[in-house]
Short mmCIF file of C-alpha atoms in Angstrom, two decimals:
data_model
loop_
_atom_site.label_atom_id
_atom_site.label_comp_id
_atom_site.label_asym_id
_atom_site.label_seq_id
_atom_site.Cartn_x
_atom_site.Cartn_y
_atom_site.Cartn_z
CA MET A 7 58.46 28.81 -44.78
CA ALA A 8 55.77 30.30 -47.11
CA GLY A 9 54.07 26.79 -46.90
CA LEU A 10 54.17 27.02 -43.14
CA MET A 11 52.66 30.54 -43.07
CA VAL A 12 49.91 29.52 -45.38
CA LYS A 13 49.09 26.47 -43.31
CA ALA A 14 49.17 28.55 -39.94
CA SER A 15 46.86 31.25 -41.71
CA THR A 16 44.37 28.48 -42.50
CA THR A 17 44.46 27.22 -38.80
CA PHE A 18 44.05 30.73 -37.86
CA LYS A 19 40.85 31.42 -39.98
CA GLU A 20 39.46 27.99 -38.72
CA ASN A 21 39.86 29.06 -35.23
CA VAL A 22 38.40 32.67 -35.61
CA LYS A 23 35.34 30.98 -36.98
CA LEU A 24 35.31 28.74 -34.03
CA PHE A 25 35.48 31.42 -31.46
CA ALA A 26 33.11 33.96 -33.20
CA LYS A 27 30.43 31.50 -32.12
CA VAL A 28 31.14 30.90 -28.46
CA ASP A 29 29.15 28.11 -27.01
CA MET A 30 26.98 29.15 -24.13
CA THR A 31 24.58 26.39 -23.83
CA HIS A 32 25.74 25.72 -20.12
CA VAL A 33 24.02 28.93 -19.27
CA HIS A 34 20.78 27.99 -17.38
CA ARG A 35 19.25 31.19 -15.55
CA SER A 36 17.75 34.30 -16.94
CA LEU A 37 18.63 37.84 -16.76
CA LYS A 38 15.20 38.44 -15.18
CA HIS A 39 15.81 36.24 -12.33
CA CYS A 40 19.23 38.08 -11.79
CA LYS A 41 17.28 41.37 -11.50
CA ILE A 42 14.90 39.84 -9.14
CA LEU A 43 17.66 38.37 -6.88
CA HIS A 44 19.24 42.06 -7.29
CA ALA A 45 15.79 43.75 -5.92
CA GLN A 46 15.52 41.33 -3.11
CA GLN A 47 18.91 41.02 -1.56
CA GLY A 48 19.79 44.77 -1.92
CA GLN A 49 23.05 43.84 -3.67
CA SER A 50 24.78 45.44 -6.57
CA SER A 51 23.85 43.97 -9.97
CA HIS A 52 27.32 43.08 -10.51
CA SER A 53 27.83 41.24 -7.18
CA VAL A 54 24.54 39.44 -7.88
CA CYS A 55 25.32 38.40 -11.44
CA GLU A 56 28.80 37.24 -10.29
CA LYS A 57 26.82 34.39 -8.49
CA VAL A 58 23.96 33.89 -10.94
CA PRO A 59 24.58 32.97 -14.64
CA MET A 60 22.08 34.33 -17.18
CA GLU A 61 20.24 32.75 -20.20
CA THR A 62 19.70 34.94 -23.28
CA GLU A 63 16.99 34.33 -25.87
CA HIS A 64 19.58 32.80 -28.23
CA PRO A 65 21.65 30.06 -26.39
CA ASN A 66 24.83 30.95 -28.70
CA GLN A 67 24.85 34.72 -27.45
CA THR A 68 25.65 36.34 -24.31
CA ALA A 69 24.11 39.20 -22.36
CA VAL A 70 27.24 41.42 -23.36
CA SER A 71 27.34 42.55 -26.95
CA HIS A 72 30.29 44.71 -26.77
CA PHE A 73 33.25 45.90 -24.55
CA VAL A 74 34.89 49.38 -24.19
CA LEU A 75 38.83 49.39 -24.06
CA GLU A 76 40.11 51.91 -21.43
CA GLY A 77 43.34 52.25 -23.28
CA LEU A 78 46.89 53.24 -22.09
CA MET A 79 47.32 55.49 -19.06
CA TYR A 80 48.30 59.16 -19.75
CA THR A 81 47.24 59.05 -23.43
CA ALA A 82 43.99 60.54 -23.08
CA GLU A 83 45.28 64.03 -22.32
CA HIS A 84 47.20 64.41 -25.73
CA PRO A 85 45.37 61.84 -27.81
CA ARG A 86 46.55 63.21 -31.36
CA LEU A 87 50.24 63.44 -30.04
CA PHE A 88 50.08 59.76 -28.94
CA PHE A 89 48.28 58.89 -32.24
CA LEU A 90 51.14 60.17 -34.34
CA LEU A 91 53.67 58.41 -31.96
CA PHE A 92 51.82 55.07 -32.31
CA LEU A 93 51.37 55.54 -36.09
CA LEU A 94 55.32 56.03 -36.46
CA ILE A 95 55.96 53.00 -34.16
CA TYR A 96 53.56 50.95 -36.27
CA THR A 97 54.84 52.07 -39.56
CA VAL A 98 58.56 51.44 -38.53
CA THR A 99 57.66 48.04 -37.13
CA VAL A 100 55.72 46.73 -40.16
CA THR A 101 58.19 48.24 -42.65
CA GLY A 102 61.37 46.87 -40.83
CA ASN A 103 60.10 43.34 -40.06
CA LEU A 104 58.68 42.97 -43.93
CA LEU A 105 62.16 44.44 -44.98
CA ILE A 106 63.85 41.70 -42.85
CA LEU A 107 61.53 39.09 -44.26
CA ILE A 108 62.03 39.99 -47.76
CA THR A 109 65.75 39.99 -47.46
CA VAL A 110 66.04 36.61 -45.73
CA GLY A 111 63.59 34.98 -48.34
CA SER A 112 65.40 36.49 -51.34
CA ASP A 113 69.12 36.59 -50.55
CA PRO A 114 70.99 33.08 -51.19
CA HIS A 115 73.69 33.98 -48.61
CA LEU A 116 71.15 33.84 -45.86
CA ARG A 117 70.16 30.09 -45.99
CA SER A 118 71.12 28.99 -42.56
CA PRO A 119 68.64 27.85 -40.10
CA MET A 120 69.22 31.08 -38.08
CA TYR A 121 67.97 33.14 -40.93
CA HIS A 122 65.18 30.75 -41.57
CA PHE A 123 63.87 31.26 -37.85
CA LEU A 124 64.64 35.03 -38.29
CA GLY A 125 62.20 35.26 -41.15
CA HIS A 126 59.40 33.52 -39.01
CA LEU A 127 60.13 35.99 -36.19
CA SER A 128 59.73 39.01 -38.56
CA PHE A 129 56.40 37.73 -39.72
CA LEU A 130 55.31 37.13 -36.38
CA ASP A 131 56.41 40.63 -35.20
CA ALA A 132 54.59 42.47 -37.94
CA CYS A 133 51.42 40.49 -37.31
CA LEU A 134 51.62 40.80 -33.41
CA SER A 135 51.82 44.52 -33.86
CA THR A 136 48.96 44.77 -36.26
CA VAL A 137 46.70 42.76 -33.68
CA THR A 138 47.12 45.58 -31.03
CA VAL A 139 48.48 48.97 -32.31
CA PRO A 140 45.69 49.84 -35.00
CA LYS A 141 42.98 49.40 -32.32
CA VAL A 142 44.88 51.54 -29.92
CA MET A 143 45.26 54.26 -32.59
CA ALA A 144 41.55 54.07 -33.37
CA GLY A 145 40.71 54.52 -29.60
CA LEU A 146 42.71 57.78 -29.57
CA LEU A 147 40.97 59.16 -32.64
CA THR A 148 37.46 58.83 -31.35
CA PRO A 149 35.42 57.36 -28.51
CA ALA A 150 33.70 55.04 -30.79
CA GLY A 151 37.23 53.62 -31.65
CA ARG A 152 37.48 52.16 -28.13
CA LEU A 153 34.27 49.96 -28.68
CA ILE A 154 34.93 46.40 -29.54
CA SER A 155 32.32 43.53 -30.17
CA PHE A 156 32.14 40.64 -27.95
CA GLU A 157 33.16 38.40 -31.10
CA GLY A 158 35.77 40.86 -31.80
CA CYS A 159 37.26 40.74 -28.36
CA ALA A 160 37.42 36.97 -28.67
CA VAL A 161 39.17 37.14 -32.03
CA GLN A 162 41.64 39.71 -30.94
CA LEU A 163 42.58 37.63 -27.79
CA TYR A 164 42.90 34.43 -29.91
CA CYS A 165 45.22 36.15 -32.30
CA PHE A 166 47.29 37.91 -29.70
CA HIS A 167 47.88 34.58 -27.80
CA PHE A 168 48.29 32.60 -30.86
CA LEU A 169 51.10 34.96 -32.31
CA ALA A 170 52.65 35.73 -28.94
CA SER A 171 52.88 32.06 -27.75
CA THR A 172 54.28 31.01 -31.10
CA GLU A 173 57.09 33.73 -30.79
CA CYS A 174 57.78 32.50 -27.31
CA PHE A 175 58.42 28.96 -28.52
CA LEU A 176 60.17 30.28 -31.53
CA TYR A 177 62.76 32.13 -29.16
CA THR A 178 63.46 28.87 -27.52
CA VAL A 179 64.09 27.08 -30.82
CA MET A 180 66.39 29.78 -31.90
CA ALA A 181 68.31 29.34 -28.70
CA TYR A 182 68.53 25.60 -29.35
CA ASP A 183 69.89 26.58 -32.88
CA ARG A 184 72.67 28.75 -31.60
CA TYR A 185 73.53 26.02 -28.99
CA LEU A 186 74.12 23.33 -31.65
CA ALA A 187 75.81 25.77 -34.06
CA ILE A 188 78.55 26.84 -31.27
CA CYS A 189 78.62 24.20 -28.75
CA GLN A 190 78.49 21.11 -31.59
CA PRO A 191 79.59 22.78 -34.70
CA LEU A 192 80.48 19.30 -36.37
CA HIS A 193 77.09 17.83 -35.85
CA TYR A 194 75.17 21.06 -36.62
CA PRO A 195 74.64 20.54 -40.52
CA VAL A 196 73.19 17.16 -39.69
CA ALA A 197 71.19 17.93 -36.42
CA MET A 198 69.65 21.05 -37.90
CA ASN A 199 69.19 20.22 -41.66
CA ARG A 200 66.24 21.63 -43.82
CA ARG A 201 63.71 19.04 -42.82
CA VAL A 202 64.42 19.58 -38.91
CA CYS A 203 64.33 23.31 -39.36
CA ALA A 204 60.97 23.10 -41.19
CA GLY A 205 59.48 20.69 -38.41
CA LEU A 206 60.72 22.78 -35.55
CA ALA A 207 59.02 25.91 -37.26
CA ALA A 208 55.73 23.77 -37.72
CA ILE A 209 55.64 22.75 -34.27
CA THR A 210 56.03 26.25 -32.89
CA TRP A 211 53.07 27.49 -35.09
CA ALA A 212 50.83 24.47 -34.21
CA THR A 213 51.72 24.55 -30.46
CA GLY A 214 50.93 28.28 -30.49
CA ALA A 215 47.46 27.58 -32.12
CA VAL A 216 46.42 24.95 -29.58
CA HIS A 217 47.78 27.07 -26.66
CA SER A 218 45.64 29.99 -27.78
CA ALA A 219 42.62 27.84 -28.42
CA ILE A 220 42.48 26.47 -25.03
CA HIS A 221 42.68 29.84 -23.25
CA THR A 222 40.14 31.67 -25.86
CA SER A 223 37.59 28.70 -25.40
CA LEU A 224 38.03 28.84 -21.53
CA THR A 225 37.84 32.58 -21.35
CA PHE A 226 34.65 33.05 -23.51
CA ARG A 227 32.79 30.09 -22.14
CA LEU A 228 32.28 32.28 -19.09
CA LEU A 229 29.17 34.54 -18.72
CA TYR A 230 29.58 38.46 -19.25
CA CYS A 231 26.69 40.31 -18.12
CA GLY A 232 28.48 43.79 -17.43
CA PRO A 233 30.30 45.92 -16.78
CA HIS A 234 31.50 46.57 -20.20
CA LEU A 235 34.90 48.59 -19.48
CA ILE A 236 38.02 46.64 -19.99
CA ALA A 237 40.82 48.34 -18.01
CA TYR A 238 43.48 47.69 -20.76
CA PHE A 239 44.36 48.73 -24.22
CA PHE A 240 43.30 45.31 -25.78
CA CYS A 241 41.48 42.11 -25.02
CA ASP A 242 43.86 40.01 -22.92
CA ILE A 243 42.86 37.24 -20.46
CA PRO A 244 43.39 38.96 -17.04
CA PRO A 245 41.33 42.20 -17.82
CA VAL A 246 38.58 40.27 -19.40
CA LEU A 247 38.31 37.70 -16.70
CA LYS A 248 37.66 40.70 -14.38
CA LEU A 249 34.32 41.24 -16.00
CA ALA A 250 33.11 37.75 -15.97
CA CYS A 251 29.94 37.16 -13.95
CA ALA A 252 31.19 33.69 -12.88
CA ASP A 253 33.75 32.09 -10.82
CA THR A 254 37.12 32.27 -12.69
CA THR A 255 39.34 30.23 -10.22
CA ILE A 256 39.74 27.52 -12.83
CA ASN A 257 40.66 30.01 -15.53
CA GLU A 258 43.18 31.55 -13.33
CA LEU A 259 44.79 28.11 -12.34
CA VAL A 260 45.00 27.13 -15.94
CA MET A 261 46.58 30.40 -16.93
CA LEU A 262 48.98 30.20 -14.08
CA ALA A 263 50.07 26.67 -15.04
CA ASN A 264 49.90 27.10 -18.71
CA ILE A 265 51.28 30.66 -19.59
CA GLY A 266 53.33 30.89 -16.30
CA ILE A 267 54.97 27.48 -16.46
CA LEU A 268 55.40 27.39 -20.13
CA GLY A 269 57.00 30.87 -20.17
CA ILE A 270 59.19 30.30 -17.21
CA GLY A 271 60.04 26.84 -18.60
CA CYS A 272 61.00 28.25 -22.16
CA LEU A 273 62.90 31.13 -20.42
CA SER A 274 64.89 28.42 -18.35
CA LEU A 275 65.71 26.41 -21.52
CA ILE A 276 66.93 29.58 -23.19
CA VAL A 277 69.31 30.43 -20.13
CA VAL A 278 70.70 27.07 -19.93
CA SER A 279 71.40 26.99 -23.58
CA TYR A 280 73.23 30.44 -23.23
CA VAL A 281 75.06 29.22 -20.23
CA PHE A 282 76.77 26.32 -22.49
CA ILE A 283 77.06 28.87 -25.32
CA VAL A 284 79.01 31.38 -23.04
CA ALA A 285 81.24 28.40 -21.76
CA ALA A 286 81.88 27.39 -25.41
CA VAL A 287 82.58 30.91 -26.76
CA LEU A 288 85.25 31.48 -23.62
CA ARG A 289 87.09 28.38 -24.88
CA MET A 290 87.51 29.70 -28.44
CA ARG A 291 91.10 30.54 -29.43
CA THR A 292 90.43 33.19 -31.91
CA ALA A 293 89.27 36.58 -31.02
CA GLU A 294 87.19 36.84 -34.21
CA GLY A 295 85.22 33.73 -33.51
CA ARG A 296 84.61 34.83 -30.02
CA ARG A 297 83.23 38.30 -31.34
CA ARG A 298 80.99 36.76 -33.98
CA ALA A 299 79.46 34.31 -31.51
CA PHE A 300 78.85 37.13 -28.93
CA SER A 301 77.39 39.62 -31.43
CA THR A 302 74.80 36.94 -32.54
CA CYS A 303 73.87 35.68 -29.20
CA THR A 304 73.84 39.15 -27.55
CA ALA A 305 71.38 40.38 -30.12
CA HIS A 306 69.07 37.12 -29.43
CA LEU A 307 69.35 37.46 -25.58
CA THR A 308 68.56 41.03 -25.40
CA VAL A 309 65.37 40.47 -27.55
CA VAL A 310 64.60 37.45 -25.31
CA LEU A 311 64.75 39.44 -22.04
CA LEU A 312 62.51 42.28 -23.30
CA TYR A 313 60.02 39.91 -24.68
CA TYR A 314 59.75 37.35 -21.65
CA LEU A 315 60.16 39.18 -18.45
CA PRO A 316 56.85 41.49 -18.80
CA PRO A 317 54.53 38.85 -19.56
CA VAL A 318 55.60 36.55 -16.79
CA CYS A 319 55.13 39.26 -14.25
CA ILE A 320 51.67 40.06 -15.69
CA TYR A 321 50.24 36.41 -16.11
CA LEU A 322 51.51 35.34 -12.67
CA GLN A 323 49.52 37.93 -11.14
CA PRO A 324 46.30 38.01 -13.00
CA ARG A 325 44.14 39.83 -10.44
CA SER A 326 46.62 42.85 -10.65
CA ALA A 327 45.56 43.35 -14.25
CA GLY A 328 44.44 46.93 -15.04
CA ALA A 329 45.22 50.06 -16.94
CA GLY A 330 48.64 50.41 -15.02
CA ALA A 331 49.60 46.83 -16.06
CA GLY A 332 49.63 48.17 -19.63
CA ALA A 333 52.85 49.82 -19.17
CA PRO A 334 54.99 46.72 -19.05
CA ALA A 335 52.81 44.97 -21.66
CA VAL A 336 53.65 47.82 -23.96
CA PHE A 337 57.08 46.33 -24.09
CA TYR A 338 56.55 42.80 -25.66
CA THR A 339 53.34 44.10 -27.78
CA ILE A 340 54.73 47.20 -29.25
CA VAL A 341 58.17 48.06 -28.48
CA THR A 342 60.00 44.70 -28.94
CA PRO A 343 58.49 44.10 -32.44
CA MET A 344 59.79 47.46 -33.50
CA LEU A 345 63.16 46.85 -32.05
CA ASN A 346 63.73 43.44 -33.40
CA PRO A 347 64.80 44.41 -36.98
CA PHE A 348 67.16 46.94 -35.53
CA ILE A 349 68.67 44.63 -33.15
CA TYR A 350 69.29 41.72 -35.50
CA THR A 351 70.40 44.23 -38.36
CA LEU A 352 72.80 46.39 -36.36
CA ARG A 353 74.45 43.32 -34.63
CA ASN A 354 74.83 41.12 -37.72
CA LYS A 355 77.04 42.08 -40.55
CA GLU A 356 75.61 39.43 -43.02
CA VAL A 357 72.05 40.79 -42.56
CA LYS A 358 73.50 44.29 -43.24
CA ARG A 359 75.19 43.20 -46.38
CA ALA A 360 72.15 41.34 -47.71
CA LEU A 361 70.09 44.53 -47.10
CA ARG A 362 72.51 46.66 -48.98
CA ARG A 363 72.53 44.30 -51.80
CA LEU A 364 68.76 44.23 -51.95
CA LEU A 365 68.47 48.02 -51.67
CA CYS A 366 71.33 48.50 -54.34
CA HIS A 367 69.61 45.91 -56.63
CA SER A 368 66.12 47.80 -56.29
CA SER A 369 67.99 51.29 -56.89
CA ARG A 370 69.61 49.76 -60.14
CA GLU A 371 66.21 48.26 -61.32
CA CYS A 372 64.55 51.62 -60.73
CA GLN A 373 67.34 53.68 -62.54
CA ALA A 374 67.15 51.26 -65.52
CA GLY A 375 63.49 51.46 -65.63
CA SER A 376 63.53 55.22 -65.63
CA PRO A 377 63.32 57.03 -68.93
CA PRO A 378 66.44 59.05 -70.22
CA PRO A 379 66.39 62.73 -69.68
#
């Protein structure tokens, strides 16, 4: 798993360098010409610029050098209170997920594929929260914290969709793993061996990187000549596209086809998997077997519903993106990464035992290392 994360980190760095230099060589008219049209036609500068692309002095730069993030609704009235709230959420999220990651990686009793994928999920949740929450907190402290550069916006959008789409695919793989474990237990050790497990994890990371690269390149090849205000709490595709001074029809169609169909497709595969799982569990003869199966699957299904439903609603209606749309987005960007460690820990006795062993082992080491009174 560590090798896959290093490989994903390398891919991430390469793509960050790529999107920090967005290719704008297709822009062929000047800002001066846009202003002339504005004066002649008596239209607003934004409506003219929507029709007329602009050319800058440097072909690899755009007219907009930075954006301003509007933030979440109702947080401006009590910024310090919400800052402390998000600081607490972020601390709990990172601590909880890193604790799960360390537990799964160090405990020899947690070597099954399910816990291998859980380790990837914890790493993704910690990173996903880091992409959005610190910037939200910075915006609550000072007005300057709401500013984000054009390149920084591209990087944030790429990172978010890279991690979010990878997590989306990972949930589907985890549902398939549970299907094999419960519905085909005799074939499970062969069908989900270590090599297959590592291969599926690698595919989820690679697919997420490609998926994000497509949307980031399409979004930031457009011209942005103003306004600067992003009616959202981070750089996401729908609110950024609303600021483009160009036709965004192709982008919206690609977003609908790519994100919408993939999201609904993955969710459909998960639902089908759980239909077979529930049928298999109901056929079990022992009450203990049914309880364990339902306990594991309920935790996974709860997280899936919290994660999938908000983004499907948001990206299927790109023109409705705004500050109000940030409310459902909070669930899968901030709340779900915080809840995942609790859901998987409280519903799984093996993880709870492993956490106790880890904490007790650390406590004994601390006591052994402390000087005698």
